JSON list of C-alpha atoms in Angstrom, two decimals:
[
{"chain": "A", "resi": 290, "resn": "UNK", "atom": "CA", "xyz": [83.35, 98.68, 96.38]},
{"chain": "A", "resi": 291, "resn": "UNK", "atom": "CA", "xyz": [80.69, 96.56, 94.74]},
{"chain": "A", "resi": 292, "resn": "UNK", "atom": "CA", "xyz": [81.08, 98.06, 91.43]},
{"chain": "A", "resi": 293, "resn": "UNK", "atom": "CA", "xyz": [85.01, 97.40, 91.33]},
{"chain": "A", "resi": 294, "resn": "UNK", "atom": "CA", "xyz": [84.62, 93.78, 92.70]},
{"chain": "A", "resi": 295, "resn": "UNK", "atom": "CA", "xyz": [81.62, 92.82, 90.62]},
{"chain": "A", "resi": 296, "resn": "UNK", "atom": "CA", "xyz": [82.63, 94.45, 87.49]},
{"chain": "A", "resi": 297, "resn": "UNK", "atom": "CA", "xyz": [86.35, 92.99, 87.49]},
{"chain": "A", "resi": 298, "resn": "UNK", "atom": "CA", "xyz": [85.72, 91.16, 84.09]},
{"chain": "A", "resi": 299, "resn": "UNK", "atom": "CA", "xyz": [84.55, 94.35, 82.50]},
{"chain": "A", "resi": 300, "resn": "UNK", "atom": "CA", "xyz": [87.20, 96.63, 83.84]},
{"chain": "A", "resi": 301, "resn": "UNK", "atom": "CA", "xyz": [90.29, 94.28, 84.08]},
{"chain": "A", "resi": 302, "resn": "UNK", "atom": "CA", "xyz": [91.88, 96.71, 86.77]},
{"chain": "A", "resi": 303, "resn": "UNK", "atom": "CA", "xyz": [94.86, 95.09, 88.85]},
{"chain": "A", "resi": 304, "resn": "UNK", "atom": "CA", "xyz": [93.86, 94.30, 92.45]},
{"chain": "A", "resi": 305, "resn": "UNK", "atom": "CA", "xyz": [96.16, 97.32, 93.52]},
{"chain": "A", "resi": 306, "resn": "UNK", "atom": "CA", "xyz": [93.56, 99.50, 91.84]},
{"chain": "A", "resi": 307, "resn": "UNK", "atom": "CA", "xyz": [90.92, 98.95, 94.43]},
{"chain": "A", "resi": 308, "resn": "UNK", "atom": "CA", "xyz": [92.58, 100.52, 97.45]},
{"chain": "A", "resi": 309, "resn": "UNK", "atom": "CA", "xyz": [93.24, 103.80, 95.27]},
{"chain": "A", "resi": 310, "resn": "UNK", "atom": "CA", "xyz": [89.71, 103.83, 94.22]},
{"chain": "A", "resi": 311, "resn": "UNK", "atom": "CA", "xyz": [88.64, 103.16, 97.83]},
{"chain": "A", "resi": 312, "resn": "UNK", "atom": "CA", "xyz": [90.65, 106.19, 99.00]},
{"chain": "A", "resi": 313, "resn": "UNK", "atom": "CA", "xyz": [89.38, 108.41, 96.40]},
{"chain": "A", "resi": 314, "resn": "UNK", "atom": "CA", "xyz": [85.66, 107.36, 97.25]},
{"chain": "A", "resi": 315, "resn": "UNK", "atom": "CA", "xyz": [86.24, 108.32, 100.65]},
{"chain": "A", "resi": 316, "resn": "UNK", "atom": "CA", "xyz": [87.92, 111.61, 100.21]},
{"chain": "A", "resi": 317, "resn": "UNK", "atom": "CA", "xyz": [86.31, 112.72, 96.89]},
{"chain": "A", "resi": 318, "resn": "UNK", "atom": "CA", "xyz": [84.11, 115.53, 98.55]},
{"chain": "A", "resi": 319, "resn": "UNK", "atom": "CA", "xyz": [86.74, 116.83, 100.98]},
{"chain": "A", "resi": 320, "resn": "UNK", "atom": "CA", "xyz": [86.90, 119.94, 98.69]},
{"chain": "A", "resi": 321, "resn": "UNK", "atom": "CA", "xyz": [83.48, 120.84, 100.15]},
{"chain": "A", "resi": 322, "resn": "UNK", "atom": "CA", "xyz": [85.36, 122.55, 103.03]},
{"chain": "A", "resi": 323, "resn": "UNK", "atom": "CA", "xyz": [87.04, 124.97, 100.68]},
{"chain": "A", "resi": 324, "resn": "UNK", "atom": "CA", "xyz": [84.14, 125.50, 98.11]},
{"chain": "A", "resi": 325, "resn": "UNK", "atom": "CA", "xyz": [81.17, 123.59, 96.92]},
{"chain": "A", "resi": 326, "resn": "UNK", "atom": "CA", "xyz": [81.18, 124.70, 93.40]},
{"chain": "A", "resi": 327, "resn": "UNK", "atom": "CA", "xyz": [84.78, 123.61, 92.76]},
{"chain": "A", "resi": 328, "resn": "UNK", "atom": "CA", "xyz": [85.05, 121.18, 95.33]},
{"chain": "A", "resi": 329, "resn": "UNK", "atom": "CA", "xyz": [86.58, 118.55, 92.70]},
{"chain": "A", "resi": 330, "resn": "UNK", "atom": "CA", "xyz": [89.42, 120.80, 92.21]},
{"chain": "A", "resi": 331, "resn": "UNK", "atom": "CA", "xyz": [89.86, 121.68, 96.05]},
{"chain": "A", "resi": 332, "resn": "UNK", "atom": "CA", "xyz": [89.86, 117.57, 96.59]},
{"chain": "A", "resi": 333, "resn": "UNK", "atom": "CA", "xyz": [92.47, 117.29, 94.08]},
{"chain": "A", "resi": 334, "resn": "UNK", "atom": "CA", "xyz": [94.67, 119.95, 95.64]},
{"chain": "A", "resi": 335, "resn": "UNK", "atom": "CA", "xyz": [94.33, 118.55, 99.26]},
{"chain": "A", "resi": 336, "resn": "UNK", "atom": "CA", "xyz": [94.65, 114.96, 98.69]},
{"chain": "A", "resi": 337, "resn": "UNK", "atom": "CA", "xyz": [97.74, 115.27, 96.44]},
{"chain": "A", "resi": 338, "resn": "UNK", "atom": "CA", "xyz": [99.21, 117.70, 99.29]},
{"chain": "A", "resi": 339, "resn": "UNK", "atom": "CA", "xyz": [98.59, 115.50, 102.16]},
{"chain": "A", "resi": 340, "resn": "UNK", "atom": "CA", "xyz": [100.55, 112.50, 103.89]},
{"chain": "A", "resi": 341, "resn": "UNK", "atom": "CA", "xyz": [98.27, 109.41, 103.30]},
{"chain": "A", "resi": 342, "resn": "UNK", "atom": "CA", "xyz": [99.78, 106.36, 105.02]},
{"chain": "A", "resi": 343, "resn": "UNK", "atom": "CA", "xyz": [100.36, 103.59, 102.86]},
{"chain": "A", "resi": 344, "resn": "UNK", "atom": "CA", "xyz": [100.38, 105.40, 99.70]},
{"chain": "A", "resi": 345, "resn": "UNK", "atom": "CA", "xyz": [103.28, 106.39, 97.72]},
{"chain": "A", "resi": 346, "resn": "UNK", "atom": "CA", "xyz": [103.47, 110.03, 96.40]},
{"chain": "A", "resi": 347, "resn": "UNK", "atom": "CA", "xyz": [102.98, 108.39, 93.04]},
{"chain": "A", "resi": 348, "resn": "UNK", "atom": "CA", "xyz": [99.80, 106.34, 94.23]},
{"chain": "A", "resi": 349, "resn": "UNK", "atom": "CA", "xyz": [98.73, 109.40, 96.37]},
{"chain": "A", "resi": 350, "resn": "UNK", "atom": "CA", "xyz": [98.56, 111.56, 93.02]},
{"chain": "A", "resi": 351, "resn": "UNK", "atom": "CA", "xyz": [96.65, 108.74, 91.14]},
{"chain": "A", "resi": 352, "resn": "UNK", "atom": "CA", "xyz": [94.02, 108.74, 94.20]},
{"chain": "A", "resi": 353, "resn": "UNK", "atom": "CA", "xyz": [93.91, 112.74, 93.92]},
{"chain": "A", "resi": 354, "resn": "UNK", "atom": "CA", "xyz": [93.27, 112.58, 90.31]},
{"chain": "A", "resi": 355, "resn": "UNK", "atom": "CA", "xyz": [90.54, 110.18, 90.28]},
{"chain": "A", "resi": 356, "resn": "UNK", "atom": "CA", "xyz": [88.88, 112.34, 93.15]},
{"chain": "A", "resi": 357, "resn": "UNK", "atom": "CA", "xyz": [89.32, 115.21, 90.86]},
{"chain": "A", "resi": 358, "resn": "UNK", "atom": "CA", "xyz": [87.57, 113.52, 87.87]},
{"chain": "A", "resi": 359, "resn": "UNK", "atom": "CA", "xyz": [84.43, 112.65, 90.00]},
{"chain": "A", "resi": 360, "resn": "UNK", "atom": "CA", "xyz": [82.62, 115.34, 88.44]},
{"chain": "A", "resi": 361, "resn": "UNK", "atom": "CA", "xyz": [82.51, 117.97, 85.70]},
{"chain": "A", "resi": 362, "resn": "UNK", "atom": "CA", "xyz": [85.47, 117.10, 83.16]},
{"chain": "A", "resi": 363, "resn": "UNK", "atom": "CA", "xyz": [85.47, 113.79, 81.76]},
{"chain": "A", "resi": 364, "resn": "UNK", "atom": "CA", "xyz": [89.00, 111.62, 82.56]},
{"chain": "A", "resi": 365, "resn": "UNK", "atom": "CA", "xyz": [90.29, 111.95, 79.03]},
{"chain": "A", "resi": 366, "resn": "UNK", "atom": "CA", "xyz": [93.49, 110.69, 78.51]},
{"chain": "A", "resi": 367, "resn": "UNK", "atom": "CA", "xyz": [94.54, 113.85, 76.94]},
{"chain": "A", "resi": 368, "resn": "UNK", "atom": "CA", "xyz": [93.56, 115.89, 79.85]},
{"chain": "A", "resi": 369, "resn": "UNK", "atom": "CA", "xyz": [96.68, 117.81, 81.24]},
{"chain": "A", "resi": 370, "resn": "UNK", "atom": "CA", "xyz": [96.22, 116.20, 84.70]},
{"chain": "A", "resi": 371, "resn": "UNK", "atom": "CA", "xyz": [97.04, 112.89, 83.02]},
{"chain": "A", "resi": 372, "resn": "UNK", "atom": "CA", "xyz": [100.34, 113.97, 81.74]},
{"chain": "A", "resi": 373, "resn": "UNK", "atom": "CA", "xyz": [102.42, 113.03, 84.77]},
{"chain": "A", "resi": 374, "resn": "UNK", "atom": "CA", "xyz": [101.27, 109.29, 84.46]},
{"chain": "A", "resi": 375, "resn": "UNK", "atom": "CA", "xyz": [102.32, 106.53, 82.18]},
{"chain": "A", "resi": 376, "resn": "UNK", "atom": "CA", "xyz": [99.64, 105.01, 79.65]},
{"chain": "A", "resi": 377, "resn": "UNK", "atom": "CA", "xyz": [99.11, 102.36, 81.91]},
{"chain": "A", "resi": 378, "resn": "UNK", "atom": "CA", "xyz": [98.52, 104.72, 84.89]},
{"chain": "A", "resi": 379, "resn": "UNK", "atom": "CA", "xyz": [96.28, 107.10, 83.10]},
{"chain": "A", "resi": 380, "resn": "UNK", "atom": "CA", "xyz": [94.07, 104.37, 81.91]},
{"chain": "A", "resi": 381, "resn": "UNK", "atom": "CA", "xyz": [93.77, 102.93, 85.54]},
{"chain": "A", "resi": 382, "resn": "UNK", "atom": "CA", "xyz": [92.75, 106.74, 86.79]},
{"chain": "A", "resi": 383, "resn": "UNK", "atom": "CA", "xyz": [90.39, 106.92, 83.63]},
{"chain": "A", "resi": 384, "resn": "UNK", "atom": "CA", "xyz": [88.72, 103.70, 84.57]},
{"chain": "A", "resi": 385, "resn": "UNK", "atom": "CA", "xyz": [88.49, 104.23, 88.29]},
{"chain": "A", "resi": 386, "resn": "UNK", "atom": "CA", "xyz": [87.08, 107.72, 87.70]},
{"chain": "A", "resi": 387, "resn": "UNK", "atom": "CA", "xyz": [84.50, 106.40, 85.83]},
{"chain": "A", "resi": 388, "resn": "UNK", "atom": "CA", "xyz": [83.36, 103.96, 88.52]},
{"chain": "A", "resi": 389, "resn": "UNK", "atom": "CA", "xyz": [83.59, 106.63, 91.08]},
{"chain": "A", "resi": 390, "resn": "UNK", "atom": "CA", "xyz": [81.32, 108.83, 88.98]},
{"chain": "A", "resi": 391, "resn": "UNK", "atom": "CA", "xyz": [78.87, 106.21, 88.67]},
{"chain": "A", "resi": 392, "resn": "UNK", "atom": "CA", "xyz": [78.87, 105.29, 92.40]},
{"chain": "A", "resi": 393, "resn": "UNK", "atom": "CA", "xyz": [78.71, 109.11, 93.25]},
{"chain": "A", "resi": 394, "resn": "UNK", "atom": "CA", "xyz": [75.81, 109.55, 91.16]},
{"chain": "A", "resi": 395, "resn": "UNK", "atom": "CA", "xyz": [73.95, 106.50, 92.93]},
{"chain": "A", "resi": 396, "resn": "UNK", "atom": "CA", "xyz": [74.32, 108.52, 96.21]},
{"chain": "A", "resi": 397, "resn": "UNK", "atom": "CA", "xyz": [73.46, 111.94, 94.75]},
{"chain": "A", "resi": 398, "resn": "UNK", "atom": "CA", "xyz": [70.97, 112.82, 97.41]},
{"chain": "A", "resi": 399, "resn": "UNK", "atom": "CA", "xyz": [74.01, 111.95, 100.00]},
{"chain": "A", "resi": 400, "resn": "UNK", "atom": "CA", "xyz": [71.39, 109.85, 102.22]},
{"chain": "A", "resi": 401, "resn": "UNK", "atom": "CA", "xyz": [72.76, 106.40, 100.93]},
{"chain": "A", "resi": 402, "resn": "UNK", "atom": "CA", "xyz": [69.31, 105.36, 99.53]},
{"chain": "A", "resi": 403, "resn": "UNK", "atom": "CA", "xyz": [70.76, 102.56, 97.48]},
{"chain": "A", "resi": 404, "resn": "UNK", "atom": "CA", "xyz": [71.11, 99.66, 99.74]},
{"chain": "A", "resi": 405, "resn": "UNK", "atom": "CA", "xyz": [72.19, 96.70, 97.13]},
{"chain": "A", "resi": 406, "resn": "UNK", "atom": "CA", "xyz": [73.29, 96.58, 93.89]},
{"chain": "A", "resi": 407, "resn": "UNK", "atom": "CA", "xyz": [72.76, 93.72, 91.30]},
{"chain": "A", "resi": 408, "resn": "UNK", "atom": "CA", "xyz": [75.02, 93.47, 88.62]},
{"chain": "A", "resi": 409, "resn": "UNK", "atom": "CA", "xyz": [75.27, 91.48, 85.58]},
{"chain": "A", "resi": 410, "resn": "UNK", "atom": "CA", "xyz": [76.97, 91.47, 82.21]},
{"chain": "A", "resi": 411, "resn": "UNK", "atom": "CA", "xyz": [76.51, 89.76, 79.22]},
{"chain": "A", "resi": 412, "resn": "UNK", "atom": "CA", "xyz": [78.12, 90.54, 75.68]},
{"chain": "A", "resi": 413, "resn": "UNK", "atom": "CA", "xyz": [78.39, 94.35, 75.35]},
{"chain": "A", "resi": 414, "resn": "UNK", "atom": "CA", "xyz": [75.83, 95.25, 78.07]},
{"chain": "A", "resi": 415, "resn": "UNK", "atom": "CA", "xyz": [76.21, 95.62, 81.96]},
{"chain": "A", "resi": 416, "resn": "UNK", "atom": "CA", "xyz": [72.90, 95.84, 83.69]},
{"chain": "A", "resi": 417, "resn": "UNK", "atom": "CA", "xyz": [73.07, 97.53, 87.23]},
{"chain": "A", "resi": 418, "resn": "UNK", "atom": "CA", "xyz": [70.00, 97.28, 89.51]},
{"chain": "A", "resi": 419, "resn": "UNK", "atom": "CA", "xyz": [69.99, 99.60, 92.25]},
{"chain": "A", "resi": 420, "resn": "UNK", "atom": "CA", "xyz": [67.75, 98.20, 95.17]},
{"chain": "A", "resi": 421, "resn": "UNK", "atom": "CA", "xyz": [66.36, 100.44, 97.92]},
{"chain": "A", "resi": 422, "resn": "UNK", "atom": "CA", "xyz": [63.47, 101.10, 100.51]},
{"chain": "A", "resi": 423, "resn": "UNK", "atom": "CA", "xyz": [62.57, 104.67, 99.03]},
{"chain": "A", "resi": 424, "resn": "UNK", "atom": "CA", "xyz": [62.63, 106.50, 95.69]},
{"chain": "A", "resi": 425, "resn": "UNK", "atom": "CA", "xyz": [65.75, 107.10, 93.97]},
{"chain": "A", "resi": 426, "resn": "UNK", "atom": "CA", "xyz": [64.75, 109.16, 91.08]},
{"chain": "A", "resi": 427, "resn": "UNK", "atom": "CA", "xyz": [67.27, 111.84, 91.77]},
{"chain": "A", "resi": 428, "resn": "UNK", "atom": "CA", "xyz": [69.91, 108.86, 91.71]},
{"chain": "A", "resi": 429, "resn": "UNK", "atom": "CA", "xyz": [68.70, 107.57, 88.47]},
{"chain": "A", "resi": 430, "resn": "UNK", "atom": "CA", "xyz": [68.22, 111.00, 86.95]},
{"chain": "A", "resi": 431, "resn": "UNK", "atom": "CA", "xyz": [72.16, 111.71, 87.96]},
{"chain": "A", "resi": 432, "resn": "UNK", "atom": "CA", "xyz": [73.57, 108.31, 86.77]},
{"chain": "A", "resi": 433, "resn": "UNK", "atom": "CA", "xyz": [72.04, 108.73, 83.27]},
{"chain": "A", "resi": 434, "resn": "UNK", "atom": "CA", "xyz": [74.72, 110.95, 82.02]},
{"chain": "A", "resi": 435, "resn": "UNK", "atom": "CA", "xyz": [77.33, 108.84, 83.48]},
{"chain": "A", "resi": 436, "resn": "UNK", "atom": "CA", "xyz": [76.28, 106.08, 81.06]},
{"chain": "A", "resi": 437, "resn": "UNK", "atom": "CA", "xyz": [78.17, 107.65, 77.97]},
{"chain": "A", "resi": 438, "resn": "UNK", "atom": "CA", "xyz": [81.14, 107.90, 79.71]},
{"chain": "A", "resi": 439, "resn": "UNK", "atom": "CA", "xyz": [80.93, 104.28, 81.04]},
{"chain": "A", "resi": 440, "resn": "UNK", "atom": "CA", "xyz": [80.38, 103.06, 77.33]},
{"chain": "A", "resi": 441, "resn": "UNK", "atom": "CA", "xyz": [83.37, 105.22, 75.96]},
{"chain": "A", "resi": 442, "resn": "UNK", "atom": "CA", "xyz": [85.72, 103.88, 78.87]},
{"chain": "A", "resi": 443, "resn": "UNK", "atom": "CA", "xyz": [84.82, 100.17, 79.11]},
{"chain": "A", "resi": 444, "resn": "UNK", "atom": "CA", "xyz": [83.32, 99.50, 75.50]},
{"chain": "A", "resi": 445, "resn": "UNK", "atom": "CA", "xyz": [79.97, 98.54, 77.16]},
{"chain": "A", "resi": 446, "resn": "UNK", "atom": "CA", "xyz": [76.69, 99.70, 77.40]},
{"chain": "A", "resi": 447, "resn": "UNK", "atom": "CA", "xyz": [75.25, 100.52, 80.95]},
{"chain": "A", "resi": 448, "resn": "UNK", "atom": "CA", "xyz": [71.74, 100.02, 81.82]},
{"chain": "A", "resi": 449, "resn": "UNK", "atom": "CA", "xyz": [70.81, 101.36, 85.07]},
{"chain": "A", "resi": 450, "resn": "UNK", "atom": "CA", "xyz": [67.46, 100.41, 86.80]},
{"chain": "A", "resi": 451, "resn": "UNK", "atom": "CA", "xyz": [65.90, 100.84, 90.30]},
{"chain": "A", "resi": 452, "resn": "UNK", "atom": "CA", "xyz": [63.74, 98.48, 92.36]},
{"chain": "A", "resi": 453, "resn": "UNK", "atom": "CA", "xyz": [62.06, 98.82, 95.66]}
]
């Protein structure tokens, strides 16, 4: 949850959104059990149709939608999956999904190569340095397309680099 905590001044999300993002991060790949290619859609279905203790039905739907947008379609406010939400809830889902996409990209190999993130923000730029003991070329390549969404959602340029 380093991204959420370190970027609080950038995302300006309520503290209540942290467990929603954390739950979506833990469950976003659950759809692999059904189908790899469309696992994001299956994750949405599975999460939205299971009882998750501690979450209301509304919160569960938000978590499912955050997980759904971890790949492929961008979490646009006009997407049909955003229609059940108020404008505030849809913005929360959009921001959380964007943070999840960045975090997911930084673990593209699924070997957790990034050991530490160092974040700094000044003006309209956010610098994210991913520290690792091994090459993270795949992760750096995969996170690059997410920087455009980050800029669109947060109004800031995201500069990502790696360091061993």
